[in-house]
């Protein structure tokens, strides 16, 4: 798009991934058209724009990984690959007329609330300034690649790749490859790398539960049946949603009430033992913590990859990396040509949520406020002291279920606030401290039911835990989250029409 950067917008959305796209669509449907969406990438899709490593795919069924109002019947597989999800994002942008609202290659570094003008002033990395009455943070938590804190990791003289910023021009054929990490991206990547590499050494710190994945191609006639048979898409989506809900939110958040995770764990351990032939490798790959302490992965060939003669697992720990080798605590040097960092993202780390410096009333930085008061946000959306600023998936906003259902729920929450503000002629919307305190107390009270607080999770090394030792996941079902987005009390917000002092530019 070609717009002057000094124009004032009613709303600015930061991020053009699916949460930004969903927010934009919700705004358009509600009659809010004066908005700008900015993203630091040169295309839409967020995670699916940046993550292009071999084997990248969604880890929940495709029929759940889509908007309820934009259901696709022509998915090629039950678990769509990354390029297909990127195409779905593009399709949504075009269909709902968002393209003209998007400004790419724009990294917001700071957002400050101007109390005199009752608006946000946003600064980009290249020094441009934007102003908006309201800001919706859709920058996501899976946006900043995390490099491991290993001595010498940047000294390696060969090719270094990170799964979150993959370079598809690099050929791994015949190369000695090392992969650091065995999380979700590694589980998808490792089987593909093993097919090409001369040798592959996987460096594991904490094993991950890997369960079989009901992934298979969807025939053309199957897609047509879903498209033309009345109610077929709804039934398929409902069944898919139920599967997702049972395998994580219910298993994790209601562990002490419904010990479903215990049943799943026994089945998972049997499956993992059956898949890996070598007894030593098998035991090294099986977690010593309970299922659900960290998000499990689903893949049909990850475990079997360790049966290949060119693949080895190293668990003794890395001491340092030099220009040609990965060196481990047992005194061995592992010569390599390619170093792959499958070390994920800065999820719960300070400065990542949001990805820009946020200053509210009195210049208070949100990161500082969270450092002092712990991560919290009313219904995962709003934080007191930061008026007119909303989050998609703020602390205690995401429960681990269908990403899209929860985007729709949180977008609905935000739109309800904006509609009320418009109806009242209010230019300042802020959640009340007592409402936020009540919600925070509620989520803390509920967490005793979660699996994360069981003794068996103490060695899981889970990124779910933040710097305060909390797990800022919403401890509820998706149905409850959806319902509360429709029924929360608007009186929990303060709507004011404040005098505006517009400063000359």
Coordinates of N, CA and C in Angstrom, one line a residue, residues 257-336:
X257 N -8.9 -33.6 37.7 CA -10.3 -33.9 37.6 C -10.6 -35.0 36.7
X258 N -9.9 -34.9 35.5 CA -10.1 -36.0 34.5 C -8.7 -36.4 34.1
X259 N -8.2 -37.5 34.7 CA -6.8 -37.9 34.4 C -6.6 -38.6 33.0
X260 N -7.1 -37.9 32.0 CA -7.0 -38.5 30.7 C -5.6 -38.6 30.2
X261 N -4.8 -37.6 30.6 CA -3.4 -37.6 30.2 C -2.6 -38.8 30.6
X262 N -3.0 -39.4 31.8 CA -2.4 -40.6 32.2 C -2.6 -41.8 31.3
X263 N -3.8 -41.9 30.7 CA -4.1 -42.9 29.7 C -3.3 -42.7 28.5
X264 N -3.3 -41.4 28.0 CA -2.5 -41.0 26.8 C -1.1 -41.3 27.0
X265 N -0.6 -41.0 28.2 CA 0.9 -41.2 28.4 C 1.3 -42.7 28.3
X266 N 0.5 -43.5 28.9 CA 0.8 -45.0 28.8 C 0.9 -45.4 27.3
X267 N -0.1 -45.0 26.6 CA -0.2 -45.3 25.1 C 1.0 -44.7 24.4
X268 N 1.4 -43.5 24.7 CA 2.5 -42.8 24.1 C 3.8 -43.6 24.3
X269 N 4.0 -44.0 25.6 CA 5.3 -44.7 25.9 C 5.4 -46.0 25.2
X270 N 4.2 -46.7 25.1 CA 4.3 -48.0 24.3 C 4.6 -47.7 22.9
X271 N 4.0 -46.7 22.3 CA 4.2 -46.4 20.9 C 5.7 -46.0 20.7
X272 N 6.3 -45.2 21.6 CA 7.7 -44.8 21.4 C 8.6 -46.0 21.5
X273 N 8.4 -46.9 22.4 CA 9.2 -48.0 22.6 C 9.2 -48.9 21.4
X274 N 8.0 -49.0 20.8 CA 7.8 -49.9 19.7 C 8.5 -49.3 18.4
X275 N 8.6 -48.0 18.3 CA 9.1 -47.4 17.1 C 10.7 -47.4 17.0
X276 N 11.4 -47.3 18.2 CA 12.8 -47.2 18.2 C 13.4 -48.6 18.5
X277 N 14.4 -49.0 17.7 CA 14.9 -50.4 17.8 C 16.0 -50.4 18.9
X278 N 17.0 -49.5 18.8 CA 18.1 -49.6 19.7 C 17.7 -49.3 21.2
X279 N 18.0 -50.2 22.1 CA 17.5 -50.0 23.5 C 18.0 -48.7 24.1
X280 N 19.3 -48.4 23.9 CA 19.8 -47.1 24.5 C 19.2 -45.9 24.0
X281 N 19.1 -45.8 22.7 CA 18.4 -44.7 22.0 C 17.0 -44.6 22.4
X282 N 16.3 -45.7 22.5 CA 14.9 -45.7 22.9 C 14.7 -45.1 24.3
X283 N 15.5 -45.5 25.2 CA 15.3 -44.9 26.6 C 15.7 -43.4 26.6
X284 N 16.6 -43.0 25.8 CA 17.0 -41.6 25.8 C 15.9 -40.7 25.2
X285 N 15.1 -41.3 24.3 CA 14.1 -40.5 23.7 C 12.8 -40.5 24.5
X286 N 12.6 -41.3 25.5 CA 11.4 -41.4 26.3 C 11.5 -40.4 27.4
X287 N 10.5 -39.4 27.5 CA 10.6 -38.4 28.6 C 10.4 -39.0 30.0
X288 N 11.0 -38.3 30.9 CA 10.9 -38.7 32.3 C 9.9 -37.8 33.1
X289 N 9.1 -37.1 32.3 CA 8.1 -36.2 32.9 C 6.7 -36.7 32.4
X290 N 5.7 -36.1 33.0 CA 4.3 -36.5 32.5 C 3.9 -35.9 31.2
X291 N 3.1 -36.6 30.5 CA 2.5 -36.1 29.2 C 1.7 -34.8 29.5
X292 N 2.0 -33.8 28.8 CA 1.3 -32.5 29.0 C 2.1 -31.4 29.7
X293 N 3.2 -31.8 30.3 CA 4.1 -30.8 31.0 C 4.6 -29.8 29.9
X294 N 4.9 -30.3 28.8 CA 5.2 -29.5 27.6 C 4.4 -30.0 26.4
X295 N 4.2 -29.2 25.5 CA 3.3 -29.6 24.4 C 3.9 -30.8 23.6
X296 N 3.1 -31.8 23.5 CA 3.6 -33.0 22.8 C 3.6 -32.8 21.3
X297 N 4.4 -33.6 20.5 CA 4.4 -33.5 19.1 C 3.7 -34.7 18.5
X298 N 3.3 -34.5 17.2 CA 2.7 -35.6 16.5 C 3.4 -35.8 15.2
X299 N 4.0 -37.0 15.0 CA 4.7 -37.3 13.7 C 4.8 -38.8 13.6
X300 N 4.7 -39.2 12.3 CA 4.7 -40.7 12.0 C 6.1 -41.3 11.7
X301 N 7.1 -40.4 11.5 CA 8.4 -41.0 11.1 C 9.5 -40.4 11.9
X302 N 9.3 -39.5 12.9 CA 10.3 -38.9 13.7 C 11.1 -40.0 14.4
X303 N 10.4 -40.8 15.2 CA 11.1 -41.8 16.0 C 11.8 -42.8 15.2
X304 N 11.2 -43.3 14.1 CA 11.8 -44.3 13.3 C 13.0 -43.8 12.6
X305 N 13.2 -42.5 12.5 CA 14.4 -41.9 11.9 C 15.6 -42.3 12.6
X306 N 15.5 -42.5 13.9 CA 16.7 -42.9 14.7 C 17.1 -44.3 14.4
X307 N 16.4 -45.1 13.6 CA 16.8 -46.4 13.2 C 17.7 -46.4 12.0
X308 N 17.8 -45.2 11.4 CA 18.7 -45.1 10.2 C 20.2 -45.2 10.6
X309 N 21.0 -45.7 9.8 CA 22.4 -45.8 10.1 C 23.1 -44.5 10.1
X310 N 22.6 -43.5 9.4 CA 23.3 -42.2 9.3 C 22.8 -41.2 10.4
X311 N 22.0 -41.7 11.3 CA 21.4 -40.8 12.4 C 21.9 -41.3 13.7
X312 N 22.3 -40.3 14.6 CA 22.7 -40.6 15.9 C 22.2 -39.6 16.9
X313 N 21.9 -40.0 18.1 CA 21.4 -39.1 19.2 C 22.5 -38.9 20.2
X314 N 22.7 -37.6 20.5 CA 23.7 -37.2 21.5 C 23.0 -36.5 22.7
X315 N 23.2 -37.0 23.9 CA 22.5 -36.5 25.1 C 23.4 -36.0 26.2
X316 N 24.7 -36.1 26.0 CA 25.6 -35.8 27.0 C 25.8 -34.3 27.3
X317 N 25.2 -33.5 26.5 CA 25.3 -32.0 26.7 C 26.4 -31.3 26.0
X318 N 26.1 -30.1 25.5 CA 27.1 -29.4 24.7 C 27.9 -28.5 25.6
X319 N 29.2 -28.5 25.5 CA 30.1 -27.6 26.2 C 30.3 -26.3 25.4
X320 N 30.6 -26.5 24.1 CA 30.9 -25.3 23.3 C 30.9 -25.7 21.8
X321 N 30.8 -24.7 21.0 CA 30.9 -24.9 19.5 C 32.1 -24.1 19.0
X322 N 32.9 -24.8 18.2 CA 34.0 -24.1 17.6 C 33.8 -23.9 16.1
X323 N 34.8 -23.5 15.3 CA 34.6 -23.2 13.9 C 34.2 -24.5 13.1
X324 N 34.4 -25.7 13.6 CA 34.2 -26.9 12.8 C 33.4 -28.0 13.5
X325 N 33.2 -27.8 14.8 CA 32.7 -29.0 15.6 C 31.7 -28.5 16.7
X326 N 30.9 -29.5 17.1 CA 30.1 -29.3 18.3 C 30.8 -30.2 19.4
X327 N 31.1 -29.6 20.5 CA 31.9 -30.4 21.5 C 31.0 -30.7 22.7
X328 N 31.0 -31.9 23.2 CA 30.1 -32.3 24.3 C 30.9 -32.6 25.5
X329 N 30.1 -32.8 26.6 CA 30.7 -33.0 28.0 C 31.5 -34.3 28.1
X330 N 31.3 -35.2 27.3 CA 32.0 -36.5 27.3 C 33.4 -36.4 26.7
X331 N 33.8 -35.1 26.2 CA 35.1 -34.9 25.6 C 35.1 -35.1 24.1
X332 N 34.0 -35.5 23.5 CA 34.0 -35.7 22.1 C 33.8 -34.4 21.3
X333 N 34.4 -34.4 20.1 CA 34.2 -33.4 19.2 C 33.4 -34.0 18.0
X334 N 32.4 -33.3 17.6 CA 31.5 -33.8 16.5 C 31.7 -32.9 15.3
X335 N 32.6 -33.3 14.3 CA 32.8 -32.4 13.2 C 31.6 -32.3 12.3
X336 N 31.2 -31.1 11.9 CA 30.0 -30.9 11.0 C 30.3 -29.9 9.9

